Amino acid sequence: MTTATAAPVTHDGPRARFTDLIAAEWLKTWSLRSTPWLYALSALAVVAFNAGTAYDHYKYWYQYDKGSQEFFVTHRLALVDTFTDNAALVLVLALAAIGAVSVTGEYGTGLIRTTFTAVPARRSVMAAKVLVLAAVSAAFGVLVAAASFASTQAILSGRGASVALGDPGTLQALAASALLAPVAALAGLALGTVIRHTGASVVACVVVLLLLPMVLSDRRHLTAVLRHTLPFSAWDRLTGGALPQPPPELFPWAEVGAWTVYALWALAAGAVAVCAVHRHDQ
């Protein structure tokens, strides 16, 4: 009497192409109704901060003396209103939180298990997520920077104090502000991948991206150098350097160094997200 043996289970189906993974991450990004709302509310908050500062200068323009008005115009301080410190803080916090939640949300719901079961190549999945998040957040940054520039300069043009897109330093300030969004989002994604808990990841984003630049003093060489390695400090250097007379610094550093900080943070965050998910269980 012969007994039949069960055939081994094999997975001979076609492997998912990387373009398929990108399409899947794109669908997951917009499948939650909260995601478009988070982007929209963040954009409104950033533009509102900038437009509010510009309107304040417009409203109280005639309370300044003639010298202050001329100083505002000749030093192109309208460029500062295009993207204020408060708006940059909101942008960093919002985009870092969105980046963190994009992965911690999947861990919380268990969707990450389904994803890795369907596609065991974890690094490929996370690489697709990194690319999609970088593209969406970069587009978000460009739109917010453009909207802020258009609204603030339209307001200040009523006092003859606006700057033009072709003026020296304008494009640099706008590019620095726009690219701050994907850098913050990727940093949040990396922290979320390592920590895998939404609340703790958001707290880590606040500490690393917002509190450290405030705690590290720029009046001592060591702390100033450490401060220069942070994205918010790089943004501050690039936007301040776009002015005719940049703010004085005890330990000045080159603009190429600030752009390098942007690039290294984005690349390192993407690498951490890809490698960390490969080394940890779901």
CSV table of C-alpha atoms in Angstrom, one decimal:
chain,number,residue,atom,x,y,z
A,1,MET,CA,0.0,0.0,0.0
A,2,THR,CA,1.5,3.3,-1.0
A,3,THR,CA,0.8,6.5,0.7
A,4,ALA,CA,0.6,9.8,-1.2
A,5,THR,CA,3.0,12.5,0.0
A,6,ALA,CA,1.9,16.1,0.0
A,7,ALA,CA,3.7,18.3,-2.4
A,8,PRO,CA,5.9,21.0,-0.8
A,9,VAL,CA,4.4,24.5,-0.8
A,10,THR,CA,6.4,26.8,-3.1
A,11,HIS,CA,6.1,30.5,-3.9
A,12,ASP,CA,6.7,30.4,-7.6
A,13,GLY,CA,4.6,33.5,-8.4
A,14,PRO,CA,6.2,36.5,-10.0
A,15,ARG,CA,8.1,38.7,-7.6
A,16,ALA,CA,6.8,42.2,-7.0
A,17,ARG,CA,8.6,44.8,-9.1
A,18,PHE,CA,9.9,47.9,-7.4
A,19,THR,CA,7.5,50.0,-9.4
A,20,ASP,CA,4.7,47.9,-7.9
A,21,LEU,CA,6.0,48.6,-4.4
A,22,ILE,CA,6.1,52.3,-5.1
A,23,ALA,CA,2.5,52.2,-6.4
A,24,ALA,CA,1.4,50.3,-3.3
A,25,GLU,CA,3.1,52.8,-1.0
A,26,TRP,CA,1.4,55.6,-2.9
A,27,LEU,CA,-2.0,54.0,-2.4
A,28,LYS,CA,-1.3,53.4,1.3
A,29,THR,CA,-0.3,57.0,1.7
A,30,TRP,CA,-3.6,58.4,0.5
A,31,SER,CA,-5.8,55.5,1.7
A,32,LEU,CA,-6.2,57.1,5.1
A,33,ARG,CA,-8.5,60.2,5.1
A,34,SER,CA,-6.3,61.7,7.8
A,35,THR,CA,-3.3,62.0,5.6
A,36,PRO,CA,-4.6,64.7,3.2
A,37,TRP,CA,-6.1,66.6,6.1
A,38,LEU,CA,-2.7,66.5,7.9
A,39,TYR,CA,-1.0,67.9,4.9
A,40,ALA,CA,-3.7,70.5,4.3
A,41,LEU,CA,-3.9,71.8,7.9
A,42,SER,CA,-0.1,71.9,8.1
A,43,ALA,CA,0.1,74.0,4.9
A,44,LEU,CA,-2.6,76.4,6.1
A,45,ALA,CA,-0.8,76.8,9.4
A,46,VAL,CA,2.6,77.6,7.8
A,47,VAL,CA,1.1,80.0,5.3
A,48,ALA,CA,-1.0,81.7,8.0
A,49,PHE,CA,2.0,82.3,10.2
A,50,ASN,CA,3.9,83.9,7.3
A,51,ALA,CA,1.0,85.9,6.0
A,52,GLY,CA,0.2,87.1,9.5
A,53,THR,CA,3.7,88.4,10.0
A,54,ALA,CA,3.6,90.2,6.7
A,55,TYR,CA,0.2,91.7,7.5
A,56,ASP,CA,1.5,92.9,10.8
A,57,HIS,CA,4.2,94.8,9.1
A,58,TYR,CA,1.7,96.2,6.5
A,59,LYS,CA,-0.8,97.3,9.1
A,60,TYR,CA,1.7,99.1,11.4
A,61,TRP,CA,4.0,100.3,8.6
A,62,TYR,CA,3.3,104.0,9.3
A,63,GLN,CA,4.1,103.6,12.9
A,64,TYR,CA,7.8,103.1,11.9
A,65,ASP,CA,10.0,106.1,11.4
A,66,LYS,CA,11.3,106.9,7.9
A,67,GLY,CA,14.7,105.3,8.7
A,68,SER,CA,13.1,102.0,9.8
A,69,GLN,CA,11.0,101.9,6.7
A,70,GLU,CA,14.0,102.4,4.5
A,71,PHE,CA,16.0,99.8,6.4
A,72,PHE,CA,13.2,97.3,5.9
A,73,VAL,CA,13.2,97.9,2.1
A,74,THR,CA,17.0,98.2,1.5
A,75,HIS,CA,17.8,95.1,3.5
A,76,ARG,CA,15.0,93.1,1.9
A,77,LEU,CA,13.5,92.1,5.2
A,78,ALA,CA,10.3,91.1,3.3
A,79,LEU,CA,12.3,88.0,2.5
A,80,VAL,CA,12.3,87.1,6.2
A,81,ASP,CA,8.5,87.4,6.2
A,82,THR,CA,8.3,84.8,3.4
A,83,PHE,CA,9.2,82.0,5.8
A,84,THR,CA,9.4,83.0,9.4
A,85,ASP,CA,11.0,81.0,12.3
A,86,ASN,CA,7.5,80.1,13.7
A,87,ALA,CA,6.4,78.8,10.3
A,88,ALA,CA,9.6,76.7,10.0
A,89,LEU,CA,9.0,75.2,13.5
A,90,VAL,CA,5.4,74.2,12.5
A,91,LEU,CA,6.7,72.8,9.3
A,92,VAL,CA,9.3,70.6,10.9
A,93,LEU,CA,7.0,69.4,13.6
A,94,ALA,CA,4.2,68.6,11.2
A,95,LEU,CA,6.2,66.8,8.6
A,96,ALA,CA,8.3,64.9,11.1
A,97,ALA,CA,5.1,63.6,12.7
A,98,ILE,CA,3.6,62.7,9.3
A,99,GLY,CA,6.8,60.8,8.5
A,100,ALA,CA,6.8,58.9,11.8
A,101,VAL,CA,3.1,58.0,11.6
A,102,SER,CA,3.5,56.7,8.1
A,103,VAL,CA,5.4,53.7,9.6
A,104,THR,CA,4.2,53.6,13.2
A,105,GLY,CA,0.6,53.5,12.0
A,106,GLU,CA,1.3,50.3,10.1
A,107,TYR,CA,2.9,48.7,13.1
A,108,GLY,CA,0.0,49.8,15.3
A,109,THR,CA,-2.7,48.3,13.0
A,110,GLY,CA,-0.7,45.2,12.1
A,111,LEU,CA,-0.7,46.2,8.4
A,112,ILE,CA,3.1,45.9,8.4
A,113,ARG,CA,2.8,42.1,9.0
A,114,THR,CA,0.5,41.8,5.9
A,115,THR,CA,2.9,43.8,3.8
A,116,PHE,CA,6.0,41.8,4.8
A,117,THR,CA,4.1,38.5,4.3
A,118,ALA,CA,3.1,39.5,0.8
A,119,VAL,CA,6.6,41.0,0.1
A,120,PRO,CA,9.3,39.4,2.2
A,121,ALA,CA,11.9,41.8,0.8
A,122,ARG,CA,11.6,44.3,3.7
A,123,ARG,CA,14.3,46.6,2.5
A,124,SER,CA,12.6,47.0,-0.9
A,125,VAL,CA,9.3,47.9,0.8
A,126,MET,CA,11.0,50.5,3.0
A,127,ALA,CA,13.0,51.9,0.1
A,128,ALA,CA,9.7,52.4,-1.8
A,129,LYS,CA,8.2,54.1,1.3
A,130,VAL,CA,11.2,56.4,1.6
A,131,LEU,CA,10.9,57.5,-2.1
A,132,VAL,CA,7.2,58.1,-1.9
A,133,LEU,CA,7.4,60.1,1.3
A,134,ALA,CA,10.4,62.1,0.0
A,135,ALA,CA,8.5,62.9,-3.3
A,136,VAL,CA,5.2,63.9,-1.5
A,137,SER,CA,6.9,65.9,1.2
A,138,ALA,CA,9.1,67.7,-1.4
A,139,ALA,CA,6.1,68.6,-3.5
A,140,PHE,CA,4.4,69.8,-0.3
A,141,GLY,CA,7.4,72.0,0.6
A,142,VAL,CA,7.5,73.6,-2.8
A,143,LEU,CA,3.8,74.4,-2.8
A,144,VAL,CA,3.9,75.8,0.8
A,145,ALA,CA,7.0,77.9,0.0
A,146,ALA,CA,5.4,79.2,-3.2
A,147,ALA,CA,2.1,80.0,-1.5
A,148,SER,CA,3.9,81.8,1.4
A,149,PHE,CA,6.0,83.9,-1.0
A,150,ALA,CA,3.0,84.8,-3.1
A,151,SER,CA,0.8,85.8,-0.2
A,152,THR,CA,3.5,87.7,1.9
A,153,GLN,CA,4.8,89.7,-1.1
A,154,ALA,CA,1.3,90.5,-2.3
A,155,ILE,CA,0.6,92.0,1.2
A,156,LEU,CA,3.9,93.9,1.4
A,157,SER,CA,3.7,95.2,-2.1
A,158,GLY,CA,1.0,97.6,-0.8
A,159,ARG,CA,3.8,99.4,1.1
A,160,GLY,CA,6.3,99.1,-1.7
A,161,ALA,CA,8.4,96.8,0.5
A,162,SER,CA,8.1,93.4,-1.3
A,163,VAL,CA,10.9,91.5,-3.0
A,164,ALA,CA,10.8,89.9,-6.4
A,165,LEU,CA,11.5,86.2,-7.3
A,166,GLY,CA,14.5,87.3,-9.3
A,167,ASP,CA,16.1,89.3,-6.5
A,168,PRO,CA,19.4,88.0,-5.1
A,169,GLY,CA,18.9,85.4,-2.4
A,170,THR,CA,15.2,84.8,-3.0
A,171,LEU,CA,15.4,81.5,-4.7
A,172,GLN,CA,17.9,80.2,-2.1
A,173,ALA,CA,15.6,81.1,0.8
A,174,LEU,CA,12.6,79.5,-1.0
A,175,ALA,CA,14.6,76.4,-1.8
A,176,ALA,CA,15.9,76.0,1.7
A,177,SER,CA,12.4,76.4,3.1
A,178,ALA,CA,10.9,73.9,0.6
A,179,LEU,CA,13.5,71.2,1.1
A,180,LEU,CA,13.2,71.5,4.9
A,181,ALA,CA,9.9,69.5,4.5
A,182,PRO,CA,11.4,66.3,3.0
A,183,VAL,CA,14.3,66.4,5.4
A,184,ALA,CA,12.0,66.6,8.4
A,185,ALA,CA,9.7,63.9,7.0
A,186,LEU,CA,12.5,61.5,6.4
A,187,ALA,CA,14.0,62.1,9.8
A,188,GLY,CA,10.5,61.3,11.3
A,189,LEU,CA,10.3,58.2,9.2
A,190,ALA,CA,13.7,57.0,10.5
A,191,LEU,CA,12.8,57.6,14.1
A,192,GLY,CA,9.4,55.9,13.7
A,193,THR,CA,11.0,52.9,12.1
A,194,VAL,CA,13.5,52.5,15.0
A,195,ILE,CA,11.0,53.3,17.8
A,196,ARG,CA,7.8,51.9,16.3
A,197,HIS,CA,5.5,53.7,18.7
A,198,THR,CA,3.7,56.8,17.6
A,199,GLY,CA,3.8,58.8,20.8
A,200,ALA,CA,7.4,58.1,21.5
A,201,SER,CA,8.4,58.7,17.9
A,202,VAL,CA,6.8,62.2,17.8
A,203,VAL,CA,8.4,63.1,21.1
A,204,ALA,CA,11.8,62.0,19.7
A,205,CYS,CA,11.2,64.2,16.6
A,206,VAL,CA,10.5,67.2,18.8
A,207,VAL,CA,13.6,66.6,20.9
A,208,VAL,CA,16.0,65.9,18.0
A,209,LEU,CA,14.7,68.4,15.5
A,210,LEU,CA,13.4,71.3,17.6
A,211,LEU,CA,14.7,71.2,21.1
A,212,LEU,CA,18.4,70.4,20.3
A,213,PRO,CA,18.8,73.6,18.2
A,214,MET,CA,17.5,75.6,21.0
A,215,VAL,CA,19.5,73.9,23.7
A,216,LEU,CA,22.9,74.0,21.9
A,217,SER,CA,24.4,77.5,22.3
A,218,ASP,CA,26.0,79.2,19.3
A,219,ARG,CA,28.3,81.1,21.7
A,220,ARG,CA,30.7,78.2,22.3
A,221,HIS,CA,32.7,76.5,19.6
A,222,LEU,CA,31.8,72.9,20.4
A,223,THR,CA,28.1,73.5,20.9
A,224,ALA,CA,28.0,75.8,17.8
A,225,VAL,CA,29.6,73.0,15.7
A,226,LEU,CA,27.0,70.5,17.0
A,227,ARG,CA,24.2,72.9,16.4
A,228,HIS,CA,25.4,73.4,12.8
A,229,THR,CA,24.8,69.7,12.1
A,230,LEU,CA,21.0,70.0,12.7
A,231,PRO,CA,18.5,70.6,9.8
A,232,PHE,CA,16.8,73.6,11.5
A,233,SER,CA,20.2,75.3,12.0
A,234,ALA,CA,21.0,74.7,8.3
A,235,TRP,CA,17.7,76.3,7.3
A,236,ASP,CA,18.5,79.3,9.5
A,237,ARG,CA,21.9,79.6,7.9
A,238,LEU,CA,20.6,79.4,4.3
A,239,THR,CA,17.7,81.8,4.8
A,240,GLY,CA,19.8,84.3,6.8
A,241,GLY,CA,22.6,84.1,4.2
A,242,ALA,CA,20.1,85.2,1.5
A,243,LEU,CA,19.9,88.6,3.0
A,244,PRO,CA,22.1,91.5,1.9
A,245,GLN,CA,23.6,91.7,5.4
A,246,PRO,CA,23.3,88.2,7.1
A,247,PRO,CA,23.0,88.1,10.9
A,248,PRO,CA,26.4,88.1,12.6
A,249,GLU,CA,27.7,84.8,13.9
A,250,LEU,CA,30.5,84.1,16.4
A,251,PHE,CA,31.3,80.9,14.5
A,252,PRO,CA,30.3,81.4,10.9
A,253,TRP,CA,30.0,78.5,8.5
A,254,ALA,CA,29.6,78.3,4.8
A,255,GLU,CA,26.4,77.8,2.9
A,256,VAL,CA,27.7,74.7,1.2
A,257,GLY,CA,28.0,73.2,4.7
A,258,ALA,CA,24.3,73.9,5.3
A,259,TRP,CA,23.3,72.3,2.0
A,260,THR,CA,25.5,69.3,3.0
A,261,VAL,CA,23.6,69.0,6.3
A,262,TYR,CA,20.4,68.8,4.4
A,263,ALA,CA,21.7,66.1,2.1
A,264,LEU,CA,23.4,64.0,4.8
A,265,TRP,CA,20.3,64.0,7.0
A,266,ALA,CA,18.0,62.9,4.1
A,267,LEU,CA,20.4,60.1,3.0
A,268,ALA,CA,21.1,58.9,6.6
A,269,ALA,CA,17.4,58.9,7.5
A,270,GLY,CA,16.6,56.9,4.4
A,271,ALA,CA,19.4,54.4,5.1
A,272,VAL,CA,18.3,54.0,8.8
A,273,ALA,CA,14.7,53.4,7.8
A,274,VAL,CA,15.7,50.7,5.2
A,275,CYS,CA,18.3,49.0,7.4
A,276,ALA,CA,16.3,49.1,10.8
A,277,VAL,CA,13.3,47.4,9.4
A,278,HIS,CA,15.4,44.6,8.1
A,279,ARG,CA,17.0,44.0,11.5
A,280,HIS,CA,13.8,44.0,13.6
A,281,ASP,CA,10.8,41.7,13.8
A,282,GLN,CA,7.3,43.0,13.2
